[in-house]
């Protein structure tokens, strides 16, 4: 197993670099936490600053709460596969038709209390990588959220 940034000599004076770089694109971070109503749907925003090729993109949404990390939903562009954690089965959906425009947001349906937390949207595009954290708060009603 090679570490990120490892350089492997492949002979005849050639080297191969296993590198991930930042800088080709950025993810626009949300200005505020996302507010959801329990039982309803919500969009966790994740927007790239550039257009891209959906066949080379990998998008991963991970929920971090307490000491637990849950791989909520992942889209693997090169293999055209989407997978979800069993707790999110049937409740998450990517906007795949909008990937080319940079929209890698996640639609979360039927929000429950345990969905609250910090979600990391990480994007790998060929050798480029970036990530952003989106905080989700869930309330029984909009009135409850206004009391804070």
PDB file of C-alpha atoms in Angstrom:
ATOM      1  CA  UNK A   1       0.000   0.000   0.000  1.00  0.00           C
ATOM      2  CA  UNK A   2       1.421   3.376  -1.005  1.00  0.00           C
ATOM      3  CA  UNK A   3       0.852   6.538   0.990  1.00  0.00           C
ATOM      4  CA  UNK A   4      -0.613   9.680  -0.531  1.00  0.00           C
ATOM      5  CA  UNK A   5       2.218  11.628  -2.161  1.00  0.00           C
ATOM      6  CA  UNK A   6       4.405   8.536  -2.513  1.00  0.00           C
ATOM      7  CA  UNK A   7       6.745   8.462  -5.487  1.00  0.00           C
ATOM      8  CA  UNK A   8       7.457   5.088  -7.034  1.00  0.00           C
ATOM      9  CA  UNK A   9      10.384   4.502  -9.361  1.00  0.00           C
ATOM     10  CA  UNK A  10       9.175   2.484 -12.352  1.00  0.00           C
ATOM     11  CA  UNK A  11      12.528   2.159 -14.107  1.00  0.00           C
ATOM     12  CA  UNK A  12      14.319   3.834 -17.005  1.00  0.00           C
ATOM     13  CA  UNK A  13      14.480   7.061 -15.007  1.00  0.00           C
ATOM     14  CA  UNK A  14      10.686   7.399 -14.735  1.00  0.00           C
ATOM     15  CA  UNK A  15       8.829   8.001 -11.499  1.00  0.00           C
ATOM     16  CA  UNK A  16       5.129   7.651 -10.752  1.00  0.00           C
ATOM     17  CA  UNK A  17       3.533   9.960  -8.175  1.00  0.00           C
ATOM     18  CA  UNK A  18       0.434   8.949  -6.189  1.00  0.00           C
ATOM     19  CA  UNK A  19      -0.642  12.475  -5.338  1.00  0.00           C
ATOM     20  CA  UNK A  20      -3.861  14.269  -4.416  1.00  0.00           C
ATOM     21  CA  UNK A  21      -3.760  18.035  -4.822  1.00  0.00           C
ATOM     22  CA  UNK A  22      -6.005  20.850  -3.705  1.00  0.00           C
ATOM     23  CA  UNK A  23      -6.503  24.022  -5.657  1.00  0.00           C
ATOM     24  CA  UNK A  24      -8.071  23.034  -9.006  1.00  0.00           C
ATOM     25  CA  UNK A  25     -11.503  23.584  -7.536  1.00  0.00           C
ATOM     26  CA  UNK A  26     -13.063  24.578  -4.254  1.00  0.00           C
ATOM     27  CA  UNK A  27     -16.288  23.691  -2.526  1.00  0.00           C
ATOM     28  CA  UNK A  28     -18.395  26.705  -1.604  1.00  0.00           C
ATOM     29  CA  UNK A  29     -19.131  26.356   2.147  1.00  0.00           C
ATOM     30  CA  UNK A  30     -22.644  27.105   3.442  1.00  0.00           C
ATOM     31  CA  UNK A  31     -22.909  30.320   5.460  1.00  0.00           C
ATOM     32  CA  UNK A  32     -25.125  28.876   8.217  1.00  0.00           C
ATOM     33  CA  UNK A  33     -26.201  25.522   9.622  1.00  0.00           C
ATOM     34  CA  UNK A  34     -28.920  23.783   7.621  1.00  0.00           C
ATOM     35  CA  UNK A  35     -32.266  23.655   9.457  1.00  0.00           C
ATOM     36  CA  UNK A  36     -34.489  20.611   8.911  1.00  0.00           C
ATOM     37  CA  UNK A  37     -37.963  19.745  10.129  1.00  0.00           C
ATOM     38  CA  UNK A  38     -38.312  16.200  11.492  1.00  0.00           C
ATOM     39  CA  UNK A  39     -40.257  14.043   9.059  1.00  0.00           C
ATOM     40  CA  UNK A  40     -39.530  16.280   6.076  1.00  0.00           C
ATOM     41  CA  UNK A  41     -36.733  16.406   3.525  1.00  0.00           C
ATOM     42  CA  UNK A  42     -33.731  18.710   3.371  1.00  0.00           C
ATOM     43  CA  UNK A  43     -30.854  19.392   0.995  1.00  0.00           C
ATOM     44  CA  UNK A  44     -27.318  19.324   2.394  1.00  0.00           C
ATOM     45  CA  UNK A  45     -25.553  21.801   0.083  1.00  0.00           C
ATOM     46  CA  UNK A  46     -22.218  21.056  -1.555  1.00  0.00           C
ATOM     47  CA  UNK A  47     -21.359  23.126  -4.630  1.00  0.00           C
ATOM     48  CA  UNK A  48     -18.090  23.086  -6.561  1.00  0.00           C
ATOM     49  CA  UNK A  49     -16.746  26.275  -8.112  1.00  0.00           C
ATOM     50  CA  UNK A  50     -16.129  24.562 -11.459  1.00  0.00           C
ATOM     51  CA  UNK A  51     -17.783  22.237 -13.928  1.00  0.00           C
ATOM     52  CA  UNK A  52     -16.474  18.677 -13.995  1.00  0.00           C
ATOM     53  CA  UNK A  53     -16.798  15.299 -15.621  1.00  0.00           C
ATOM     54  CA  UNK A  54     -19.281  13.177 -13.620  1.00  0.00           C
ATOM     55  CA  UNK A  55     -17.558   9.980 -14.786  1.00  0.00           C
ATOM     56  CA  UNK A  56     -14.389  10.839 -12.851  1.00  0.00           C
ATOM     57  CA  UNK A  57     -15.896  12.268  -9.656  1.00  0.00           C
ATOM     58  CA  UNK A  58     -16.199  10.564  -6.277  1.00  0.00           C
ATOM     59  CA  UNK A  59     -18.430  12.207  -3.656  1.00  0.00           C
ATOM     60  CA  UNK A  60     -18.661  11.022  -0.065  1.00  0.00           C
ATOM     61  CA  UNK A  61     -20.949  12.327   2.684  1.00  0.00           C
ATOM     62  CA  UNK A  62     -19.894  11.353   6.222  1.00  0.00           C
ATOM     63  CA  UNK A  63     -21.815  12.176   9.418  1.00  0.00           C
ATOM     64  CA  UNK A  64     -19.650  12.822  12.484  1.00  0.00           C
ATOM     65  CA  UNK A  65     -21.356  12.859  15.850  1.00  0.00           C
ATOM     66  CA  UNK A  66     -19.862  12.048  19.208  1.00  0.00           C
ATOM     67  CA  UNK A  67     -17.150   9.448  18.501  1.00  0.00           C
ATOM     68  CA  UNK A  68     -19.039   7.873  15.587  1.00  0.00           C
ATOM     69  CA  UNK A  69     -18.495   8.389  11.852  1.00  0.00           C
ATOM     70  CA  UNK A  70     -21.153   7.148   9.439  1.00  0.00           C
ATOM     71  CA  UNK A  71     -20.537   6.840   5.705  1.00  0.00           C
ATOM     72  CA  UNK A  72     -24.001   8.169   4.871  1.00  0.00           C
ATOM     73  CA  UNK A  73     -23.817   8.079   1.085  1.00  0.00           C
ATOM     74  CA  UNK A  74     -21.081   7.738  -1.535  1.00  0.00           C
ATOM     75  CA  UNK A  75     -21.131   8.198  -5.292  1.00  0.00           C
ATOM     76  CA  UNK A  76     -18.333   6.463  -7.176  1.00  0.00           C
ATOM     77  CA  UNK A  77     -18.281   8.051 -10.639  1.00  0.00           C
ATOM     78  CA  UNK A  78     -15.673   5.816 -12.283  1.00  0.00           C
ATOM     79  CA  UNK A  79     -17.795   2.746 -11.404  1.00  0.00           C
ATOM     80  CA  UNK A  80     -21.143   4.583 -11.652  1.00  0.00           C
ATOM     81  CA  UNK A  81     -22.207   3.206  -8.265  1.00  0.00           C
ATOM     82  CA  UNK A  82     -23.990   4.785  -5.333  1.00  0.00           C
ATOM     83  CA  UNK A  83     -24.049   3.244  -1.873  1.00  0.00           C
ATOM     84  CA  UNK A  84     -25.685   4.192   1.417  1.00  0.00           C
ATOM     85  CA  UNK A  85     -25.324   3.233   5.050  1.00  0.00           C
ATOM     86  CA  UNK A  86     -28.200   0.940   6.044  1.00  0.00           C
ATOM     87  CA  UNK A  87     -29.592   3.658   8.364  1.00  0.00           C
ATOM     88  CA  UNK A  88     -29.953   5.932   5.333  1.00  0.00           C
ATOM     89  CA  UNK A  89     -31.177   3.310   2.847  1.00  0.00           C
ATOM     90  CA  UNK A  90     -33.813   4.900   0.627  1.00  0.00           C
ATOM     91  CA  UNK A  91     -33.477   8.274   2.373  1.00  0.00           C
ATOM     92  CA  UNK A  92     -30.573   9.858   0.468  1.00  0.00           C
ATOM     93  CA  UNK A  93     -30.222  10.842  -3.140  1.00  0.00           C
ATOM     94  CA  UNK A  94     -27.615  12.699  -5.180  1.00  0.00           C
ATOM     95  CA  UNK A  95     -28.562  15.131  -7.949  1.00  0.00           C
ATOM     96  CA  UNK A  96     -26.544  13.182 -10.529  1.00  0.00           C
ATOM     97  CA  UNK A  97     -27.866  15.164 -13.481  1.00  0.00           C
ATOM     98  CA  UNK A  98     -26.374  18.289 -11.854  1.00  0.00           C
ATOM     99  CA  UNK A  99     -22.892  16.853 -11.125  1.00  0.00           C
ATOM    100  CA  UNK A 100     -21.463  18.338 -14.314  1.00  0.00           C
ATOM    101  CA  UNK A 101     -22.507  21.823 -13.119  1.00  0.00           C
ATOM    102  CA  UNK A 102     -20.741  21.196  -9.786  1.00  0.00           C
ATOM    103  CA  UNK A 103     -23.801  20.406  -7.642  1.00  0.00           C
ATOM    104  CA  UNK A 104     -22.852  17.445  -5.436  1.00  0.00           C
ATOM    105  CA  UNK A 105     -25.446  18.218  -2.744  1.00  0.00           C
ATOM    106  CA  UNK A 106     -27.266  15.420  -0.946  1.00  0.00           C
ATOM    107  CA  UNK A 107     -31.051  15.203  -0.646  1.00  0.00           C
ATOM    108  CA  UNK A 108     -31.970  13.693   2.751  1.00  0.00           C
ATOM    109  CA  UNK A 109     -35.585  12.501   3.053  1.00  0.00           C
ATOM    110  CA  UNK A 110     -37.695  11.866   6.163  1.00  0.00           C
ATOM    111  CA  UNK A 111     -35.310  13.577   8.610  1.00  0.00           C
ATOM    112  CA  UNK A 112     -35.122  11.998  12.085  1.00  0.00           C
ATOM    113  CA  UNK A 113     -33.597  13.371  15.301  1.00  0.00           C
ATOM    114  CA  UNK A 114     -30.451  11.243  14.964  1.00  0.00           C
ATOM    115  CA  UNK A 115     -29.676  12.909  11.608  1.00  0.00           C
ATOM    116  CA  UNK A 116     -28.467  15.992  13.505  1.00  0.00           C
ATOM    117  CA  UNK A 117     -24.721  16.569  13.345  1.00  0.00           C
ATOM    118  CA  UNK A 118     -21.793  17.624  11.197  1.00  0.00           C
ATOM    119  CA  UNK A 119     -21.686  16.203   7.679  1.00  0.00           C
ATOM    120  CA  UNK A 120     -18.486  16.259   5.649  1.00  0.00           C
ATOM    121  CA  UNK A 121     -18.874  16.467   1.894  1.00  0.00           C
ATOM    122  CA  UNK A 122     -15.608  15.278   0.335  1.00  0.00           C
ATOM    123  CA  UNK A 123     -14.983  15.353  -3.388  1.00  0.00           C
ATOM    124  CA  UNK A 124     -12.220  13.635  -5.337  1.00  0.00           C
ATOM    125  CA  UNK A 125     -11.902  14.536  -8.998  1.00  0.00           C
ATOM    126  CA  UNK A 126      -9.082  12.613 -10.679  1.00  0.00           C
ATOM    127  CA  UNK A 127      -6.083  13.822  -8.593  1.00  0.00           C
ATOM    128  CA  UNK A 128      -7.884  16.762  -6.942  1.00  0.00           C
ATOM    129  CA  UNK A 129      -9.549  16.749  -3.520  1.00  0.00           C
ATOM    130  CA  UNK A 130     -11.513  19.138  -1.319  1.00  0.00           C
ATOM    131  CA  UNK A 131     -14.006  18.866   1.527  1.00  0.00           C
ATOM    132  CA  UNK A 132     -16.417  21.038   3.493  1.00  0.00           C
ATOM    133  CA  UNK A 133     -18.435  20.549   6.675  1.00  0.00           C
ATOM    134  CA  UNK A 134     -22.202  21.136   6.679  1.00  0.00           C
ATOM    135  CA  UNK A 135     -23.959  21.282  10.053  1.00  0.00           C
ATOM    136  CA  UNK A 136     -27.522  19.967  10.237  1.00  0.00           C
ATOM    137  CA  UNK A 137     -29.977  20.890  13.001  1.00  0.00           C
ATOM    138  CA  UNK A 138     -33.350  19.127  13.167  1.00  0.00           C
ATOM    139  CA  UNK A 139     -36.466  20.440  14.913  1.00  0.00           C
ATOM    140  CA  UNK A 140     -40.082  19.332  15.314  1.00  0.00           C
ATOM    141  CA  UNK A 141     -41.272  22.584  13.732  1.00  0.00           C
ATOM    142  CA  UNK A 142     -39.944  25.905  12.444  1.00  0.00           C
ATOM    143  CA  UNK A 143     -41.339  27.489  15.611  1.00  0.00           C
ATOM    144  CA  UNK A 144     -38.969  25.307  17.724  1.00  0.00           C
ATOM    145  CA  UNK A 145     -35.993  26.481  15.640  1.00  0.00           C
ATOM    146  CA  UNK A 146     -36.973  30.144  16.181  1.00  0.00           C
ATOM    147  CA  UNK A 147     -36.821  29.716  19.970  1.00  0.00           C
ATOM    148  CA  UNK A 148     -33.018  29.309  19.827  1.00  0.00           C
TER     149      UNK A 148
END
